[in-house]
């Protein structure tokens, strides 16, 4: 299959003075996860690392005013679209329930026919468009071989638990354990601004809740917890940011759908 070249593999958008959204727009929407770079006085933070189809760290460092400053990677959970480039970063944090999968992840390729039929059906039932033959519709450079891509393991350098604080010096956020979509999924809540980094617990698109390692009772408890927070702004694991009113609509929609 001949694919066009898109040398600008990653895109970025400045969301506010310290937050940068990074995306992989040439990846199928099911697997195109948001990455958020948060700039701090003493350290910077990257939340998730996408599919890693092309090297990510050089792009991230180009968005950092001080690229020599320590950079923390927080993997919210270990689905393929959130840990693809984790191995590129020196500081890697993850919840204990996700640590083993990050170190030795399930086998993955960019060919959609390698994905079990039950997973492909799960995505379509959730409301996503059918998968492309490849999970990408372009390549990052001439001569790139999609079949050479493999999800690489990366041992954690630290673990995070519910209630822990990520401290960048002039910015602190609380770690929230948000199971349901994945057993050890975490998000971050910045109390000072009311900003929630919700990972795949909540975003403004079809939520995935009925697959291996997923739990509707846990997911319902997570959504209720999120709804009770004094949230003003949500940065989800996919799709554009939104506010408290839309958060409440999403929570109500899924709780009603599940009958819980």
mmCIF file of C-alpha atoms in Angstrom:
data_model
loop_
_atom_site.group_PDB
_atom_site.id
_atom_site.type_symbol
_atom_site.label_atom_id
_atom_site.label_comp_id
_atom_site.label_asym_id
_atom_site.label_seq_id
_atom_site.Cartn_x
_atom_site.Cartn_y
_atom_site.Cartn_z
ATOM 1 C CA UNK A 1 0.000 0.000 0.000
ATOM 2 C CA UNK A 2 1.429 3.356 -1.053
ATOM 3 C CA UNK A 3 0.832 6.120 1.469
ATOM 4 C CA UNK A 4 1.619 9.849 1.210
ATOM 5 C CA UNK A 5 4.444 11.344 3.221
ATOM 6 C CA UNK A 6 3.565 13.765 6.016
ATOM 7 C CA UNK A 7 6.841 14.953 7.512
ATOM 8 C CA UNK A 8 5.001 17.054 10.094
ATOM 9 C CA UNK A 9 3.854 13.913 11.866
ATOM 10 C CA UNK A 10 2.922 15.568 15.132
ATOM 11 C CA UNK A 11 0.859 18.719 15.505
ATOM 12 C CA UNK A 12 0.704 21.033 18.492
ATOM 13 C CA UNK A 13 -1.701 23.650 19.813
ATOM 14 C CA UNK A 14 -1.015 26.064 22.665
ATOM 15 C CA UNK A 15 -4.011 25.675 24.992
ATOM 16 C CA UNK A 16 -2.842 28.192 27.590
ATOM 17 C CA UNK A 17 0.374 29.713 28.886
ATOM 18 C CA UNK A 18 1.737 26.409 30.132
ATOM 19 C CA UNK A 19 -0.252 23.665 28.358
ATOM 20 C CA UNK A 20 0.423 22.329 24.860
ATOM 21 C CA UNK A 21 -1.763 19.761 23.107
ATOM 22 C CA UNK A 22 0.138 17.313 20.887
ATOM 23 C CA UNK A 23 -1.635 15.007 18.436
ATOM 24 C CA UNK A 24 -0.967 12.455 15.679
ATOM 25 C CA UNK A 25 -3.618 13.433 13.109
ATOM 26 C CA UNK A 26 -2.599 10.815 10.525
ATOM 27 C CA UNK A 27 -3.501 7.994 12.930
ATOM 28 C CA UNK A 28 -7.038 6.542 12.787
ATOM 29 C CA UNK A 29 -9.296 8.400 15.295
ATOM 30 C CA UNK A 30 -9.699 5.318 17.511
ATOM 31 C CA UNK A 31 -5.937 5.278 18.077
ATOM 32 C CA UNK A 32 -5.156 9.001 17.822
ATOM 33 C CA UNK A 33 -4.789 9.978 21.471
ATOM 34 C CA UNK A 34 -4.170 13.417 22.906
ATOM 35 C CA UNK A 35 -0.860 14.160 24.574
ATOM 36 C CA UNK A 36 -0.583 17.126 26.917
ATOM 37 C CA UNK A 37 2.672 18.901 27.698
ATOM 38 C CA UNK A 38 2.541 20.962 30.900
ATOM 39 C CA UNK A 39 5.383 23.425 31.446
ATOM 40 C CA UNK A 40 6.607 24.027 34.974
ATOM 41 C CA UNK A 41 9.238 26.104 36.739
ATOM 42 C CA UNK A 42 11.415 23.168 37.824
ATOM 43 C CA UNK A 43 10.177 20.316 35.638
ATOM 44 C CA UNK A 44 7.917 19.720 32.659
ATOM 45 C CA UNK A 45 5.280 17.014 32.369
ATOM 46 C CA UNK A 46 4.112 15.010 29.366
ATOM 47 C CA UNK A 47 0.829 13.173 29.808
ATOM 48 C CA UNK A 48 0.840 10.100 27.520
ATOM 49 C CA UNK A 49 2.957 9.394 24.451
ATOM 50 C CA UNK A 50 0.608 8.441 21.621
ATOM 51 C CA UNK A 51 1.348 5.667 19.118
ATOM 52 C CA UNK A 52 4.921 6.787 18.584
ATOM 53 C CA UNK A 53 4.824 6.176 14.833
ATOM 54 C CA UNK A 54 7.649 8.719 14.539
ATOM 55 C CA UNK A 55 10.122 9.770 17.277
ATOM 56 C CA UNK A 56 8.206 11.895 19.761
ATOM 57 C CA UNK A 57 10.760 13.291 22.197
ATOM 58 C CA UNK A 58 12.479 15.640 19.707
ATOM 59 C CA UNK A 59 9.085 17.143 18.878
ATOM 60 C CA UNK A 60 8.196 17.519 22.553
ATOM 61 C CA UNK A 61 11.545 19.132 23.346
ATOM 62 C CA UNK A 62 10.997 21.621 20.516
ATOM 63 C CA UNK A 63 7.895 22.875 22.362
ATOM 64 C CA UNK A 64 9.779 23.314 25.652
ATOM 65 C CA UNK A 65 11.444 26.702 26.341
ATOM 66 C CA UNK A 66 14.042 24.866 28.460
ATOM 67 C CA UNK A 67 14.511 21.414 26.915
ATOM 68 C CA UNK A 68 17.341 20.539 29.305
ATOM 69 C CA UNK A 69 14.963 20.700 32.269
ATOM 70 C CA UNK A 70 13.749 17.343 33.672
ATOM 71 C CA UNK A 71 10.753 15.936 31.801
ATOM 72 C CA UNK A 72 8.305 13.557 33.465
ATOM 73 C CA UNK A 73 6.240 11.175 31.350
ATOM 74 C CA UNK A 74 2.990 10.117 33.020
ATOM 75 C CA UNK A 75 1.291 7.222 31.232
ATOM 76 C CA UNK A 76 -2.359 7.430 32.229
ATOM 77 C CA UNK A 77 -2.839 3.787 31.225
ATOM 78 C CA UNK A 78 -1.156 1.271 28.967
ATOM 79 C CA UNK A 79 -3.381 0.943 25.913
ATOM 80 C CA UNK A 80 -1.306 1.095 22.749
ATOM 81 C CA UNK A 81 -2.312 4.653 21.794
ATOM 82 C CA UNK A 82 -1.034 6.034 25.097
ATOM 83 C CA UNK A 83 2.390 4.359 25.482
ATOM 84 C CA UNK A 84 3.771 4.132 21.948
ATOM 85 C CA UNK A 85 6.761 6.382 22.625
ATOM 86 C CA UNK A 86 7.149 5.769 26.375
ATOM 87 C CA UNK A 87 10.545 4.140 25.843
ATOM 88 C CA UNK A 88 11.949 7.475 24.587
ATOM 89 C CA UNK A 89 11.664 9.173 27.980
ATOM 90 C CA UNK A 90 13.950 8.804 30.996
ATOM 91 C CA UNK A 91 11.337 9.403 33.720
ATOM 92 C CA UNK A 92 8.300 7.136 33.327
ATOM 93 C CA UNK A 93 5.449 7.095 35.840
ATOM 94 C CA UNK A 94 2.474 4.721 35.805
ATOM 95 C CA UNK A 95 -0.060 3.224 38.230
ATOM 96 C CA UNK A 96 1.024 -0.108 39.798
ATOM 97 C CA UNK A 97 -1.807 -1.983 38.063
ATOM 98 C CA UNK A 98 -0.473 -0.881 34.658
ATOM 99 C CA UNK A 99 3.261 -1.327 35.289
ATOM 100 C CA UNK A 100 3.609 -4.898 34.017
ATOM 101 C CA UNK A 101 1.802 -4.111 30.741
ATOM 102 C CA UNK A 102 4.027 -1.094 30.131
ATOM 103 C CA UNK A 103 7.147 -3.189 30.661
ATOM 104 C CA UNK A 104 5.958 -6.070 28.455
ATOM 105 C CA UNK A 105 3.049 -4.784 26.344
ATOM 106 C CA UNK A 106 0.707 -6.901 24.276
ATOM 107 C CA UNK A 107 1.850 -7.458 20.707
ATOM 108 C CA UNK A 108 0.622 -4.816 18.284
ATOM 109 C CA UNK A 109 1.201 -3.788 14.694
ATOM 110 C CA UNK A 110 -0.138 -1.017 12.460
ATOM 111 C CA UNK A 111 -2.178 -3.485 10.389
ATOM 112 C CA UNK A 112 -5.808 -3.449 11.430
ATOM 113 C CA UNK A 113 -6.377 -7.043 10.335
ATOM 114 C CA UNK A 114 -4.023 -8.061 13.145
ATOM 115 C CA UNK A 115 -6.517 -6.668 15.659
ATOM 116 C CA UNK A 116 -8.936 -9.378 16.878
ATOM 117 C CA UNK A 117 -12.376 -9.169 15.296
ATOM 118 C CA UNK A 118 -14.046 -8.652 18.693
ATOM 119 C CA UNK A 119 -11.983 -5.479 19.215
ATOM 120 C CA UNK A 120 -12.789 -4.147 15.755
ATOM 121 C CA UNK A 121 -16.481 -4.779 16.413
ATOM 122 C CA UNK A 122 -16.188 -3.047 19.788
ATOM 123 C CA UNK A 123 -14.909 0.141 18.170
ATOM 124 C CA UNK A 124 -17.660 0.215 15.552
ATOM 125 C CA UNK A 125 -20.367 -0.525 18.122
ATOM 126 C CA UNK A 126 -19.085 2.419 20.158
ATOM 127 C CA UNK A 127 -19.593 4.703 17.166
ATOM 128 C CA UNK A 128 -16.210 4.924 15.460
ATOM 129 C CA UNK A 129 -15.709 4.611 11.714
ATOM 130 C CA UNK A 130 -14.378 1.253 10.472
ATOM 131 C CA UNK A 131 -10.642 0.844 10.787
ATOM 132 C CA UNK A 132 -8.449 1.521 7.766
ATOM 133 C CA UNK A 133 -6.274 -1.342 6.447
ATOM 134 C CA UNK A 134 -3.421 0.375 8.277
ATOM 135 C CA UNK A 135 -3.937 2.442 11.419
ATOM 136 C CA UNK A 136 -2.233 5.353 9.627
ATOM 137 C CA UNK A 137 -3.116 7.142 6.369
ATOM 138 C CA UNK A 138 0.371 8.565 5.759
ATOM 139 C CA UNK A 139 3.986 7.857 6.680
ATOM 140 C CA UNK A 140 6.367 10.272 8.459
ATOM 141 C CA UNK A 141 9.135 10.015 5.868
ATOM 142 C CA UNK A 142 9.967 8.432 2.545
ATOM 143 C CA UNK A 143 10.959 4.799 2.904
ATOM 144 C CA UNK A 144 9.118 4.346 6.205
ATOM 145 C CA UNK A 145 8.012 0.723 6.625
ATOM 146 C CA UNK A 146 4.772 0.479 8.651
ATOM 147 C CA UNK A 147 5.424 -3.218 9.185
ATOM 148 C CA UNK A 148 8.630 -2.401 11.046
ATOM 149 C CA UNK A 149 6.705 -0.567 13.775
ATOM 150 C CA UNK A 150 6.172 -2.510 16.972
ATOM 151 C CA UNK A 151 4.986 -1.419 20.389
ATOM 152 C CA UNK A 152 8.082 -1.322 22.596
ATOM 153 C CA UNK A 153 8.146 -2.049 26.293
ATOM 154 C CA UNK A 154 9.420 0.478 28.812
ATOM 155 C CA UNK A 155 9.972 -0.300 32.474
ATOM 156 C CA UNK A 156 8.573 2.289 34.852
ATOM 157 C CA UNK A 157 10.934 4.465 36.868
ATOM 158 C CA UNK A 158 8.249 5.333 39.423
ATOM 159 C CA UNK A 159 4.671 4.501 40.351
ATOM 160 C CA UNK A 160 1.768 6.818 41.119
ATOM 161 C CA UNK A 161 -1.255 6.130 43.286
ATOM 162 C CA UNK A 162 -4.516 7.898 44.022
ATOM 163 C CA UNK A 163 -3.864 11.074 46.009
ATOM 164 C CA UNK A 164 -0.244 11.481 44.953
ATOM 165 C CA UNK A 165 0.823 14.918 43.730
ATOM 166 C CA UNK A 166 2.766 15.712 40.567
ATOM 167 C CA UNK A 167 4.818 18.806 41.459
ATOM 168 C CA UNK A 168 6.462 20.930 38.764
ATOM 169 C CA UNK A 169 7.575 23.615 41.222
ATOM 170 C CA UNK A 170 4.940 26.235 40.470
ATOM 171 C CA UNK A 171 2.180 23.808 39.438
ATOM 172 C CA UNK A 172 0.812 20.878 41.393
ATOM 173 C CA UNK A 173 -1.865 18.373 40.367
ATOM 174 C CA UNK A 174 -3.458 15.484 42.235
ATOM 175 C CA UNK A 175 -3.352 11.979 40.819
ATOM 176 C CA UNK A 176 -6.806 10.405 40.530
ATOM 177 C CA UNK A 177 -7.243 6.661 40.094
ATOM 178 C CA UNK A 178 -9.977 6.415 37.431
ATOM 179 C CA UNK A 179 -10.635 2.720 36.693
ATOM 180 C CA UNK A 180 -13.287 1.377 34.350
ATOM 181 C CA UNK A 181 -11.732 1.827 30.927
ATOM 182 C CA UNK A 182 -8.533 0.271 32.274
ATOM 183 C CA UNK A 183 -7.849 -1.102 35.792
ATOM 184 C CA UNK A 184 -4.992 1.259 36.628
ATOM 185 C CA UNK A 185 -5.963 4.318 34.634
ATOM 186 C CA UNK A 186 -5.136 7.632 36.275
ATOM 187 C CA UNK A 187 -5.988 11.245 35.585
ATOM 188 C CA UNK A 188 -4.782 14.526 37.054
ATOM 189 C CA UNK A 189 -6.743 17.312 38.698
ATOM 190 C CA UNK A 190 -5.244 20.789 38.994
ATOM 191 C CA UNK A 191 -7.216 22.228 41.895
ATOM 192 C CA UNK A 192 -6.113 25.847 41.427
ATOM 193 C CA UNK A 193 -7.629 26.120 37.942
ATOM 194 C CA UNK A 194 -10.229 23.351 38.091
ATOM 195 C CA UNK A 195 -8.540 21.598 35.167
ATOM 196 C CA UNK A 196 -9.051 17.857 34.801
ATOM 197 C CA UNK A 197 -6.783 15.738 32.631
ATOM 198 C CA UNK A 198 -9.262 12.907 32.301
ATOM 199 C CA UNK A 199 -7.417 10.453 30.034
ATOM 200 C CA UNK A 200 -9.851 7.896 28.573
ATOM 201 C CA UNK A 201 -12.187 8.106 31.553
ATOM 202 C CA UNK A 202 -13.944 11.017 29.884
ATOM 203 C CA UNK A 203 -13.666 12.782 26.553
ATOM 204 C CA UNK A 204 -16.172 14.234 24.112
ATOM 205 C CA UNK A 205 -16.520 11.203 21.873
ATOM 206 C CA UNK A 206 -17.603 7.545 22.057
ATOM 207 C CA UNK A 207 -16.336 6.089 25.331
ATOM 208 C CA UNK A 208 -14.969 2.530 25.271
ATOM 209 C CA UNK A 209 -16.204 0.543 28.273
ATOM 210 C CA UNK A 210 -17.008 -3.033 27.235
ATOM 211 C CA UNK A 211 -13.732 -4.755 26.484
ATOM 212 C CA UNK A 212 -11.006 -6.803 28.189
ATOM 213 C CA UNK A 213 -9.942 -5.303 31.511
ATOM 214 C CA UNK A 214 -12.903 -2.928 31.519
ATOM 215 C CA UNK A 215 -15.624 -2.687 34.160
ATOM 216 C CA UNK A 216 -18.900 -0.793 33.909
ATOM 217 C CA UNK A 217 -19.387 -0.661 37.725
ATOM 218 C CA UNK A 218 -15.887 0.793 38.129
ATOM 219 C CA UNK A 219 -16.463 3.158 35.218
ATOM 220 C CA UNK A 220 -19.732 4.390 36.732
ATOM 221 C CA UNK A 221 -17.984 5.103 40.037
ATOM 222 C CA UNK A 222 -15.248 6.962 38.165
ATOM 223 C CA UNK A 223 -17.755 9.130 36.287
ATOM 224 C CA UNK A 224 -19.582 9.974 39.514
ATOM 225 C CA UNK A 225 -16.288 10.929 41.119
ATOM 226 C CA UNK A 226 -15.358 13.157 38.207
ATOM 227 C CA UNK A 227 -18.774 14.822 38.192
ATOM 228 C CA UNK A 228 -18.398 15.715 41.868
ATOM 229 C CA UNK A 229 -15.147 17.624 41.300
ATOM 230 C CA UNK A 230 -15.158 21.440 40.944
ATOM 231 C CA UNK A 231 -14.132 21.098 37.298
ATOM 232 C CA UNK A 232 -14.032 24.087 34.963
ATOM 233 C CA UNK A 233 -12.089 22.553 32.057
ATOM 234 C CA UNK A 234 -11.515 18.997 30.826
ATOM 235 C CA UNK A 235 -8.609 17.818 28.693
ATOM 236 C CA UNK A 236 -9.553 14.295 27.632
ATOM 237 C CA UNK A 237 -7.539 11.474 26.151
ATOM 238 C CA UNK A 238 -9.206 12.085 22.773
ATOM 239 C CA UNK A 239 -11.144 14.872 21.072
ATOM 240 C CA UNK A 240 -11.268 18.606 21.956
ATOM 241 C CA UNK A 241 -11.431 20.073 25.451
ATOM 242 C CA UNK A 242 -14.778 20.967 27.054
ATOM 243 C CA UNK A 243 -16.294 22.423 30.211
ATOM 244 C CA UNK A 244 -18.355 21.370 33.220
ATOM 245 C CA UNK A 245 -21.738 21.515 31.490
ATOM 246 C CA UNK A 246 -20.615 19.079 28.793
ATOM 247 C CA UNK A 247 -18.923 16.878 31.407
ATOM 248 C CA UNK A 248 -22.235 16.559 33.256
ATOM 249 C CA UNK A 249 -24.049 15.687 30.015
ATOM 250 C CA UNK A 250 -21.578 12.935 29.193
ATOM 251 C CA UNK A 251 -21.748 11.470 32.684
ATOM 252 C CA UNK A 252 -25.541 11.470 32.685
ATOM 253 C CA UNK A 253 -25.684 9.918 29.212
ATOM 254 C CA UNK A 254 -23.515 6.948 30.152
ATOM 255 C CA UNK A 255 -24.986 6.353 33.596
ATOM 256 C CA UNK A 256 -28.421 6.231 31.990
ATOM 257 C CA UNK A 257 -27.163 3.965 29.207
ATOM 258 C CA UNK A 258 -25.736 1.544 31.756
ATOM 259 C CA UNK A 259 -28.742 1.764 34.072
ATOM 260 C CA UNK A 260 -26.608 2.376 37.126
#
